[in-house]
Coordinates of C-alpha atoms and ligand atoms in Angstrom, one line a residue:
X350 CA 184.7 58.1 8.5
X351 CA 185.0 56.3 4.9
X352 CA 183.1 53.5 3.7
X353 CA 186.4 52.1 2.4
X354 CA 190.1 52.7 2.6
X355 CA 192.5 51.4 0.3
X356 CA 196.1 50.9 0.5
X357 CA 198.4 50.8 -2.6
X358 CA 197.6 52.0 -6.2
X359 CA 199.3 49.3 -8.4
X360 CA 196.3 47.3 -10.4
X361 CA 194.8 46.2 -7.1
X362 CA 194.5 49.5 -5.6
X363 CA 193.0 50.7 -8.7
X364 CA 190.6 48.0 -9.6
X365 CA 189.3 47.7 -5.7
X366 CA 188.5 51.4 -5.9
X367 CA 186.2 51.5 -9.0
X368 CA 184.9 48.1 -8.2
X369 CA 183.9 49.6 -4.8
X370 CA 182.6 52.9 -6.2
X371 CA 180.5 50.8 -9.0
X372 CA 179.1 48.6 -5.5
X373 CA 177.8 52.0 -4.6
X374 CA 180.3 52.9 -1.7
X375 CA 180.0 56.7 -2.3
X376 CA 183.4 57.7 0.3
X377 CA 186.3 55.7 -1.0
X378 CA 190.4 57.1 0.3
X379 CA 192.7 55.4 -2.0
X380 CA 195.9 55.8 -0.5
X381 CA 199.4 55.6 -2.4
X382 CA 202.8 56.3 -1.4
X383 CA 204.5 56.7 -5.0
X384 CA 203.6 60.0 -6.6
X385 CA 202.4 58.2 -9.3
X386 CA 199.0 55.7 -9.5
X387 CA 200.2 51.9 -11.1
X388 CA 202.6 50.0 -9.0
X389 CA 204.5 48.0 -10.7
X390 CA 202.9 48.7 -14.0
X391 CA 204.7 51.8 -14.8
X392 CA 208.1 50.1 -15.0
X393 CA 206.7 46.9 -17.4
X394 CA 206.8 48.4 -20.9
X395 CA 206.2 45.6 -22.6
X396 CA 203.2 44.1 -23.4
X397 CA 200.7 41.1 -22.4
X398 CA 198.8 42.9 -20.2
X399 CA 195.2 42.8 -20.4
X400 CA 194.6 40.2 -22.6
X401 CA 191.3 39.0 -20.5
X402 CA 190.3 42.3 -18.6
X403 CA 190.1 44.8 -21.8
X404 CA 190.6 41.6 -24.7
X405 CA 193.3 43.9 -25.9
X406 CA 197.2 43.1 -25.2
X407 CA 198.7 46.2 -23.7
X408 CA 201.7 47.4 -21.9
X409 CA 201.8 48.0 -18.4
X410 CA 201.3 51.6 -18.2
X411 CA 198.5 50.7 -20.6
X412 CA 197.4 48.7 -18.1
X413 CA 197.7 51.0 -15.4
X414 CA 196.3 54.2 -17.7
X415 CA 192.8 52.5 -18.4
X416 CA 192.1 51.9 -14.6
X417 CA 193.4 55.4 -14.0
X418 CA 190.6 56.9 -16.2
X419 CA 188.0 54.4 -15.0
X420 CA 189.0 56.0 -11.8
X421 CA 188.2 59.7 -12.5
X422 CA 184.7 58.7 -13.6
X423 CA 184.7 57.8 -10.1
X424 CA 184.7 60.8 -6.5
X425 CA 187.3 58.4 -5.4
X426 CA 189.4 60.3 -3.0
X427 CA 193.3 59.9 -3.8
X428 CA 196.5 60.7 -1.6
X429 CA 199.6 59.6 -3.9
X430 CA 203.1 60.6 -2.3
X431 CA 201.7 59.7 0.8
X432 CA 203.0 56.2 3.0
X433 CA 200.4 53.9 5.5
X434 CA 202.8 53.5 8.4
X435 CA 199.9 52.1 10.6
X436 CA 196.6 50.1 10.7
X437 CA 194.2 48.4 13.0
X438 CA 191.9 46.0 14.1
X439 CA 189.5 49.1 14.2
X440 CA 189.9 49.8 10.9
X441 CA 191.6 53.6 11.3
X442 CA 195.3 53.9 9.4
X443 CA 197.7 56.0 9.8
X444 CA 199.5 58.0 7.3
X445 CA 202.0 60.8 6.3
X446 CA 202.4 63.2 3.7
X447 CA 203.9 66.2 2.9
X448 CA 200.6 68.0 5.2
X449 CA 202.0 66.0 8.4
X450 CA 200.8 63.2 10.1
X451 CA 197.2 62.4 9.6
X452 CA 194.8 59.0 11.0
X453 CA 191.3 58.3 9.0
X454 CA 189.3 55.8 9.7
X455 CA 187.3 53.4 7.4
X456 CA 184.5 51.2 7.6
X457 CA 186.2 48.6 5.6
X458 CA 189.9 48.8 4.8
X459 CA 191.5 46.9 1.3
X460 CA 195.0 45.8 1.5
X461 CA 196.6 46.2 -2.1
X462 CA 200.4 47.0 -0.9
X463 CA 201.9 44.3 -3.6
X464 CA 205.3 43.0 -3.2
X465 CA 209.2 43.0 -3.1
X466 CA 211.5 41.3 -4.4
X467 CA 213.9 39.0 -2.7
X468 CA 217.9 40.2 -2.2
X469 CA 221.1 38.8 -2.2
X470 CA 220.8 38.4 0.9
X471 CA 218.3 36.2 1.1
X472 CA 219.9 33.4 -0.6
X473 CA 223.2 33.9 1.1
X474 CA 225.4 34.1 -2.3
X475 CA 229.2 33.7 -1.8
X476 CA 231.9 36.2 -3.4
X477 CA 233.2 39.6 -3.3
X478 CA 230.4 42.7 -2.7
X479 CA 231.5 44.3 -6.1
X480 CA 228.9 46.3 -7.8
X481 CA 226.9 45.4 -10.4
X482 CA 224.4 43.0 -8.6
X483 CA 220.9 44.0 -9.1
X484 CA 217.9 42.7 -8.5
X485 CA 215.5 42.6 -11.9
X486 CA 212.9 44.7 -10.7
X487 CA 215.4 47.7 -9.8
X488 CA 217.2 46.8 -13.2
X489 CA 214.1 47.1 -14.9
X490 CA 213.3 50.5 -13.0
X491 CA 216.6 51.9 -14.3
X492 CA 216.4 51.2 -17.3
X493 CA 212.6 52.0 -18.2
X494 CA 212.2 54.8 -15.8
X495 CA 215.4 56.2 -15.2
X496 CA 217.1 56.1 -18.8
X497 CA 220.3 53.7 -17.5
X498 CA 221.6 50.8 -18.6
X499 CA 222.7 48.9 -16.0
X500 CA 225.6 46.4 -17.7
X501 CA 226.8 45.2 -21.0
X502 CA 227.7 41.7 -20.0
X503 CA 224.8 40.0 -17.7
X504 CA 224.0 36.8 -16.0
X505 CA 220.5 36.5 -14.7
X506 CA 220.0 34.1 -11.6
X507 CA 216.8 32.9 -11.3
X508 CA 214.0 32.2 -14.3
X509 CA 211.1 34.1 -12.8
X510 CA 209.1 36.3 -15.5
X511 CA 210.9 39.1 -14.0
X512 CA 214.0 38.1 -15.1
X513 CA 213.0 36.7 -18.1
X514 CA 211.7 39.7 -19.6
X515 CA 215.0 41.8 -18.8
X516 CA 217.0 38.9 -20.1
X517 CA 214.9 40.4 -23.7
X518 CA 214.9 44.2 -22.4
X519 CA 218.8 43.9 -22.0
X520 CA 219.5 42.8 -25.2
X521 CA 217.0 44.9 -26.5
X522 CA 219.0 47.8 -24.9
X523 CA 222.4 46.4 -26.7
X524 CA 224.0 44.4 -23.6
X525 CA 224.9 40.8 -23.9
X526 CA 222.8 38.3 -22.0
X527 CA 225.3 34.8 -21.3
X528 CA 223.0 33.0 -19.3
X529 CA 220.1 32.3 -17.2
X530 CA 220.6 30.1 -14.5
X531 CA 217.7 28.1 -12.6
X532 CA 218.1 26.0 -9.1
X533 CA 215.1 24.4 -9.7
X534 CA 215.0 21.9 -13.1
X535 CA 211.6 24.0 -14.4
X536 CA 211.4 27.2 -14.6
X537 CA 209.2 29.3 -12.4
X538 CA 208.2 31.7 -15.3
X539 CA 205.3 31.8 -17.5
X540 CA 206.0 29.3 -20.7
X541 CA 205.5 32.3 -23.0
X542 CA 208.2 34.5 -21.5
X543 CA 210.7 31.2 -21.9
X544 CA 209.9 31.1 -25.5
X545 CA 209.5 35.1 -25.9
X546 CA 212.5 36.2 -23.8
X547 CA 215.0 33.3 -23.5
X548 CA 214.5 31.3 -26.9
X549 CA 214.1 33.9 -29.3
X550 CA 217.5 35.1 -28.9
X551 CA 219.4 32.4 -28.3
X552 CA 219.8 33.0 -24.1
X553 CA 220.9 30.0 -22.8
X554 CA 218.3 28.5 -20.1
X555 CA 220.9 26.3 -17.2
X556 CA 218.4 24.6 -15.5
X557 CA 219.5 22.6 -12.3
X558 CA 222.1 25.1 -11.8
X559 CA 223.1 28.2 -9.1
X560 CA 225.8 30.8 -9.0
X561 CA 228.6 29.3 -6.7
X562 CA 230.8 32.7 -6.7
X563 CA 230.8 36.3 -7.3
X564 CA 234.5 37.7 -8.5
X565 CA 235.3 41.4 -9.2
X566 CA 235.7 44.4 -7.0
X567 CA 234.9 47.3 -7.2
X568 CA 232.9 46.0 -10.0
X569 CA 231.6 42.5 -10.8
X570 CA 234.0 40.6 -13.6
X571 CA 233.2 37.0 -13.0
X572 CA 230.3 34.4 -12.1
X573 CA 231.1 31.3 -11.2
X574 CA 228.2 28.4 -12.2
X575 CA 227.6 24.9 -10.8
X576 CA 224.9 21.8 -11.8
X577 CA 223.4 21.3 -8.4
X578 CA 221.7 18.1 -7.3
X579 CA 218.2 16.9 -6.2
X580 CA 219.1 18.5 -3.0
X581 CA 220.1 22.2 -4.3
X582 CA 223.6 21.2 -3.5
X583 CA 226.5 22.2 -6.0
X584 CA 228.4 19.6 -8.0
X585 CA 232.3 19.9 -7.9
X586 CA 233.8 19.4 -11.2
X587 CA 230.5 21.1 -13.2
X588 CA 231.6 24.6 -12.6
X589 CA 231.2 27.2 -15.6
X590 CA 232.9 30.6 -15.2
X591 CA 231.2 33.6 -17.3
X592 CA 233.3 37.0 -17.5
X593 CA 230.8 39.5 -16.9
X594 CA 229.8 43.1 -15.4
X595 CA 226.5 42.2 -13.7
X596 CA 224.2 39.8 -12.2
X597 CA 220.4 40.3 -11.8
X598 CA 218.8 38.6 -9.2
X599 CA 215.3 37.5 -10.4
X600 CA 214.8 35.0 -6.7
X601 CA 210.9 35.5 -6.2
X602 CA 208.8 38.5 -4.0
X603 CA 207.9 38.7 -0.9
X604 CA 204.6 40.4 -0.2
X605 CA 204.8 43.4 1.7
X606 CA 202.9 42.2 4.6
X607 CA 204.6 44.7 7.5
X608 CA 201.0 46.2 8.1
X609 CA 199.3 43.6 7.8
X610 CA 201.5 41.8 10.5
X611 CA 201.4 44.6 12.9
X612 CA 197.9 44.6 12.7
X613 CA 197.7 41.0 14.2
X614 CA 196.3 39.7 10.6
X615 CA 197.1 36.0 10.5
X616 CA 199.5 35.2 7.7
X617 CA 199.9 32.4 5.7
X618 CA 203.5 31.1 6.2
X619 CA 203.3 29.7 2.7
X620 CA 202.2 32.2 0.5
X621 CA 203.3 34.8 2.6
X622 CA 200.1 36.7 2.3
X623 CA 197.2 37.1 4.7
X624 CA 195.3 34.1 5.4
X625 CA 191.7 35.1 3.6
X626 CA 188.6 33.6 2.9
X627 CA 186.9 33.1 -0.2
X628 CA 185.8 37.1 -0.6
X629 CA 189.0 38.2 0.1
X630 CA 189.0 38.8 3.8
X631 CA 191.4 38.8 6.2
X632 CA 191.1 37.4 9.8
X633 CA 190.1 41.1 10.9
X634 CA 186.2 41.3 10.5
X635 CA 186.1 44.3 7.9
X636 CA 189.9 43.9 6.1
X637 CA 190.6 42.7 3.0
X638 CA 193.0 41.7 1.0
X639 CA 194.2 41.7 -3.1
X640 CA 197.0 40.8 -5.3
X641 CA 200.1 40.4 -5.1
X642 CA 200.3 41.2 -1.2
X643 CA 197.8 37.9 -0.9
X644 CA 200.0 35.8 -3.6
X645 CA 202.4 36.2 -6.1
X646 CA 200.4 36.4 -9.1
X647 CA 201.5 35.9 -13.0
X648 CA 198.6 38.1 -14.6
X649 CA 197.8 41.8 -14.0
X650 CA 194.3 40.8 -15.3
X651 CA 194.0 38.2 -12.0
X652 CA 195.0 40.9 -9.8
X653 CA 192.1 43.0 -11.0
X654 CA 189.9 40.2 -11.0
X655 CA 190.6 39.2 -7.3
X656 CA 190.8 42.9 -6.6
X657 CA 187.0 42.9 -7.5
X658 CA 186.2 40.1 -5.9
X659 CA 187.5 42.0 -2.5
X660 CA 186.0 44.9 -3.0
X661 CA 182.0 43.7 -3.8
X662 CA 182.9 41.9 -0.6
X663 CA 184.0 45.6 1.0
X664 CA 180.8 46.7 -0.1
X665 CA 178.3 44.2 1.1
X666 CA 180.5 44.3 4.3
X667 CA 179.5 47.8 4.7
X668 CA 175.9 47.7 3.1
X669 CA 174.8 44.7 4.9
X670 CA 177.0 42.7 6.8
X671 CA 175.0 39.4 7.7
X672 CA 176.9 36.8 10.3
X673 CA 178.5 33.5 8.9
X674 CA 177.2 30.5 10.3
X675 CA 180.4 28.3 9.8
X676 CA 183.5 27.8 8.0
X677 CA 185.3 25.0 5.8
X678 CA 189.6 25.1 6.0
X679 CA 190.8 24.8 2.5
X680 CA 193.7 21.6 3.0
X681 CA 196.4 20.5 0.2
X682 CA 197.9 17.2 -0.8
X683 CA 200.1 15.9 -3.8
X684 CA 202.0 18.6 -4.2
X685 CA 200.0 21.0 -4.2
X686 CA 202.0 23.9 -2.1
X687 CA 199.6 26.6 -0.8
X688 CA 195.6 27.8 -2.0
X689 CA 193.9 31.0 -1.5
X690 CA 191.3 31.1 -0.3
X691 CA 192.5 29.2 3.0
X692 CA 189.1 29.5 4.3
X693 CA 185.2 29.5 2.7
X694 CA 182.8 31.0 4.7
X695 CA 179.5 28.7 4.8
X696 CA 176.9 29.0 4.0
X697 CA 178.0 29.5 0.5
X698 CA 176.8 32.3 -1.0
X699 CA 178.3 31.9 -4.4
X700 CA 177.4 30.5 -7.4
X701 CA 181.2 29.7 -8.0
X702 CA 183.8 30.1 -5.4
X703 CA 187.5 30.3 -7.2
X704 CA 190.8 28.6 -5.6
X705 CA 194.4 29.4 -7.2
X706 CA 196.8 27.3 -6.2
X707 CA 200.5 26.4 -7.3
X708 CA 202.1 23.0 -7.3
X709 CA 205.9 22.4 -6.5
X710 CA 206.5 20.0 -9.6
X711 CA 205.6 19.7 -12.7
X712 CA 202.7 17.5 -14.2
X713 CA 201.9 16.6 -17.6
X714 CA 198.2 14.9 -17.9
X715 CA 196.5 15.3 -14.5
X716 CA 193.3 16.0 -12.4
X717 CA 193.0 18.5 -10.2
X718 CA 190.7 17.0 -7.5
X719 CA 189.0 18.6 -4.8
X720 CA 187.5 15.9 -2.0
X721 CA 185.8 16.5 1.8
X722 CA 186.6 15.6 5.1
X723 CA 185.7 11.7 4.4
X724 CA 187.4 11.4 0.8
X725 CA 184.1 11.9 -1.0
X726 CA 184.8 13.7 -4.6
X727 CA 183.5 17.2 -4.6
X728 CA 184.9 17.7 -8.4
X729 CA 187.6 17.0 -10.8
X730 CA 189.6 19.2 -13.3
X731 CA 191.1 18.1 -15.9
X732 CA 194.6 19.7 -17.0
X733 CA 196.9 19.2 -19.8
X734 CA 200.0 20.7 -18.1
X735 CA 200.8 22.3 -14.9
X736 CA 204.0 23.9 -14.0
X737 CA 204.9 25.5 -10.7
X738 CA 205.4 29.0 -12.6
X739 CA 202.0 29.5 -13.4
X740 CA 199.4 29.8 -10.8
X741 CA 196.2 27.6 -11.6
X742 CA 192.3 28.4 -10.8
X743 CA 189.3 26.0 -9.9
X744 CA 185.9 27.1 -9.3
X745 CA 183.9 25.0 -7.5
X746 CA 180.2 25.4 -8.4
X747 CA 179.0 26.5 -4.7
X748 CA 176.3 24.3 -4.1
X749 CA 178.3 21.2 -4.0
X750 CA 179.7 22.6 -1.0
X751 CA 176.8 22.3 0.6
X752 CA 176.4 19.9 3.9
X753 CA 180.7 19.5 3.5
X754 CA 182.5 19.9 7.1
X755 CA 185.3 21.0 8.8
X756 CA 187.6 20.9 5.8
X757 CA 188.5 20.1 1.8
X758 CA 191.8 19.4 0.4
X759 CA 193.1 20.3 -3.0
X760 CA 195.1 17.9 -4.4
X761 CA 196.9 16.9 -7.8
X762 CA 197.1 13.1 -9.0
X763 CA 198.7 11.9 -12.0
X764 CA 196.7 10.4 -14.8
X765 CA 197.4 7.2 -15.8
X766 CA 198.1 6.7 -19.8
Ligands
LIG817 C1 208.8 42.5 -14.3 C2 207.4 42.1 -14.2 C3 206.8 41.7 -15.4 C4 205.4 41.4 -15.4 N1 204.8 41.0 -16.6 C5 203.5 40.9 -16.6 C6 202.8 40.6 -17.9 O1 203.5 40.6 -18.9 N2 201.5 40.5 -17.9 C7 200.8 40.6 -16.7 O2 199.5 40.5 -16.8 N3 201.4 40.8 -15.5 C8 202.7 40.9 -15.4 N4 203.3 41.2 -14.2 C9 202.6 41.0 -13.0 C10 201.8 42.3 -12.5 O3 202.5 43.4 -12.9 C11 201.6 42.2 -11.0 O4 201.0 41.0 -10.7 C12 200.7 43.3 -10.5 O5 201.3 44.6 -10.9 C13 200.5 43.3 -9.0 O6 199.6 44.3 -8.7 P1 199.4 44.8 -7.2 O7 198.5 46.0 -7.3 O8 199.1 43.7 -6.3 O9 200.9 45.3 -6.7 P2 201.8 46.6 -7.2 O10 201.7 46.8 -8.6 O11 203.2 46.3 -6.7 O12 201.2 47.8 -6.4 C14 201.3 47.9 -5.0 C15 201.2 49.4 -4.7 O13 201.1 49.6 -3.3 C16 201.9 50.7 -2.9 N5 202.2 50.6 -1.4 C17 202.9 49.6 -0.8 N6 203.0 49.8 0.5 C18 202.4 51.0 0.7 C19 202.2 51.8 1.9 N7 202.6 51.4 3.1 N8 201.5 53.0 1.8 C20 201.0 53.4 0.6 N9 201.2 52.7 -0.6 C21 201.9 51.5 -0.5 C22 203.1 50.6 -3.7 O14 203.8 51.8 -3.9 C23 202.5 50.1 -5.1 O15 202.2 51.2 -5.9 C24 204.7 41.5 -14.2 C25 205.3 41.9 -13.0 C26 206.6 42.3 -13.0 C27 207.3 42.7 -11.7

């Protein structure tokens, strides 16, 4: 029996396990089913990584390499090239390797499987099946693992920060970016990757606008573009045609949640992720949860950070597990889409206790305002700017949570001029 099983080796993975070994856990299985430790990492070789966690701005493998030699300070027991296919509500996971079939059991378990990216498929685009359409992510595996370029002539659907940064790593590479084409009239990428990756060679940003049509076969030759209106629905009469050889599809993750499903874990139809509490656990006494297969998160650094967060959790879960008395439901208003945590256990423990949240609009001068069951104020934030691309924090000092009930709702409001 471990103290602690892991599951995934991106940034989570790897910050759980030497967060846990440096909470004194002593029999840590990190368990990863690529050959190599990272995730995502090792395919983001550019840099702005680790601008908070090591005050240094790296690359992804970087990233990835500094956790990796944290980790052999560590006993932590690794199995890469090796895939979960099971857990349970009795914490013991199954798992297969190159040895066979195997099942170990943990006293606490940490889910760090990350995330997928959404398909074609998922948004239902018309036109011929040609090649040439790719989502980012694979692009960017191609490209930065494999040695290939995948097109010369490329339009990008979608403005997440995965497709921003290969709308600067195919030019980079010599092809010709013609576009990026948003739905939504923001962006859902980081401001610095608009101005890094799109502005600073000339990419054209259509907001407000979809592909309508995919031509070409066997190979992609054409997009076709339309202005859409408030409801998403194209305009006829705004269409743009762009002669190209490929399309990237940079349409949002998914987490990878299968496991976590079949183990009965309650998920969060908004975000996707488990449903956790405010030290990371799931609604499995003993399971936990970090990154991006909680919520899709912007910064490597706030991966590592939440992955520590779980496992000091883990270990105090396996040192000295003392009952909860009580529990408050985290609510949202005003546009305010989803938070995590969803739940904070009481009594509060914490000094602060952190909510990240993401907002469905776009606000310039506003409060972020956090109020109880009867509309009392618990706090106020102030922010500048908030945009639904980047994911925002609170912390609520802990003891003004004291003597709340039943529930507090996050909400955004405007602030007058
Ligand atoms: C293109 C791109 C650009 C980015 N740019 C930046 C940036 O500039 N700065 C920044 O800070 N962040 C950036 N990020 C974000 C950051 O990389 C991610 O938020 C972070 O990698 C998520 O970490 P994770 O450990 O949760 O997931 P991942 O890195 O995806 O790791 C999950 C791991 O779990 C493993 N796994 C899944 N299922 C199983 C299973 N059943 N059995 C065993 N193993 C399993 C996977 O193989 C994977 O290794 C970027 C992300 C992308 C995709």
């Amino acid at each position: 029996m471990y103290d602690l099983i892991i599951i995934g080796a991106g940034p989570a993975g790897l910050s759980a396990a030497v967060s846990a070994w440096q909470a004194d856990l002593k029999s840590i299985l990190l368990i990863e089913r690529d050959r190599e430790l990272g995730g995502i990492l090792n395919q983001c070789i550019h840099n702005g990584f680790g601008l908070h966690l090591f005050k240094e701005e790296l690359t992804g493998p970087e990233f990835a390499g500094r956790l990796i030699e944290m980790l052999k300070d560590t006993d932590v027991e690794v199995m890469s090239d090796t895939m979960v296919l099971d857990i349970n509500g009795d914490h013991e996971v199954s798992l297969i390797n190159t040895h066979g079939y195997q099942k170990v059991q943990g006293k606490a378990v940490i889910l760090a499987m990350g995330c997928r990216e959404r398909t074609r498929g998922a948004i239902a685009i018309p036109g011929s099946r040609g090649s040439g359409v790719y989502t980012a992510g694979t692009a960017q595996r191609y490209i930065n693992m494999d040695g290939y370029l995948v097109g010369k002539r490329v339009v990008i659907l979608g403005s997440g920060d995965i497709g921003l940064i290969m709308a600067r790593r195919m030019t980079l590479e010599g092809a010709k970016v013609l576009a990026c084409v948003e739905i939504n009239p923001y962006s859902s990428g980081l401001q610095r990757n608009i101005k890094q990756c799109l502005e600073d060679f000339d990419i054209p940003l259509y907001l407000s606008h979809t592909i309508t049509d995919i031509k070409g076969y066997p190979r992609v030759s054409q997009v076709v573009v339309s202005r859409v209106d408030e409801k998403f629905r194209p305009i006829p009469g705004t269409e743009m045609t762009f002669d190209c050889d490929t399309v990237l599809l940079s349409i949002g993750l998914i987490p990878e949640n299968e496991l976590s499903r079949a183990a009965g874990i309650v998920i969060d139809p908004r975000t996707k992720g488990p449903l956790v509490w405010e030290n990371m656990e799931t609604s499995i006494d003993g399971v936990f949860a970090c990154g991006n297969v909680v919520q899709v998160h912007d910064l490597a650094d706030n991966v590592a950070a939440e992955a520590r967060k779980a496992a000091v959790a883990a270990a105090r879960y396996v040192q000295d597990n003392q009952p909860h008395t009580g529990e408050l439901t985290v609510k949202t208003a005003g546009n305010v889409t989803y938070t995590v945590p969803q739940r904070i256990h009481l009594p509060v423990t914490d000094k602060l206790v952190e909510i990240s949240f993401r907002t469905n609009r776009v606000f310039g001068q506003c409060a972020v305002e956090v109020v109880d069951k009867d509309g009392n104020a618990v706090c106020r934030f102030k922010r500048e700017y908030i945009t639904p691309g980047e994911l925002q924090k609170i912390a609520v000092p802990g003891k003004l949570l004291e003597g709340r009930e039943e529930y507090l709702t996050v909400k955004v409001t405007e602030e007058q001029k």
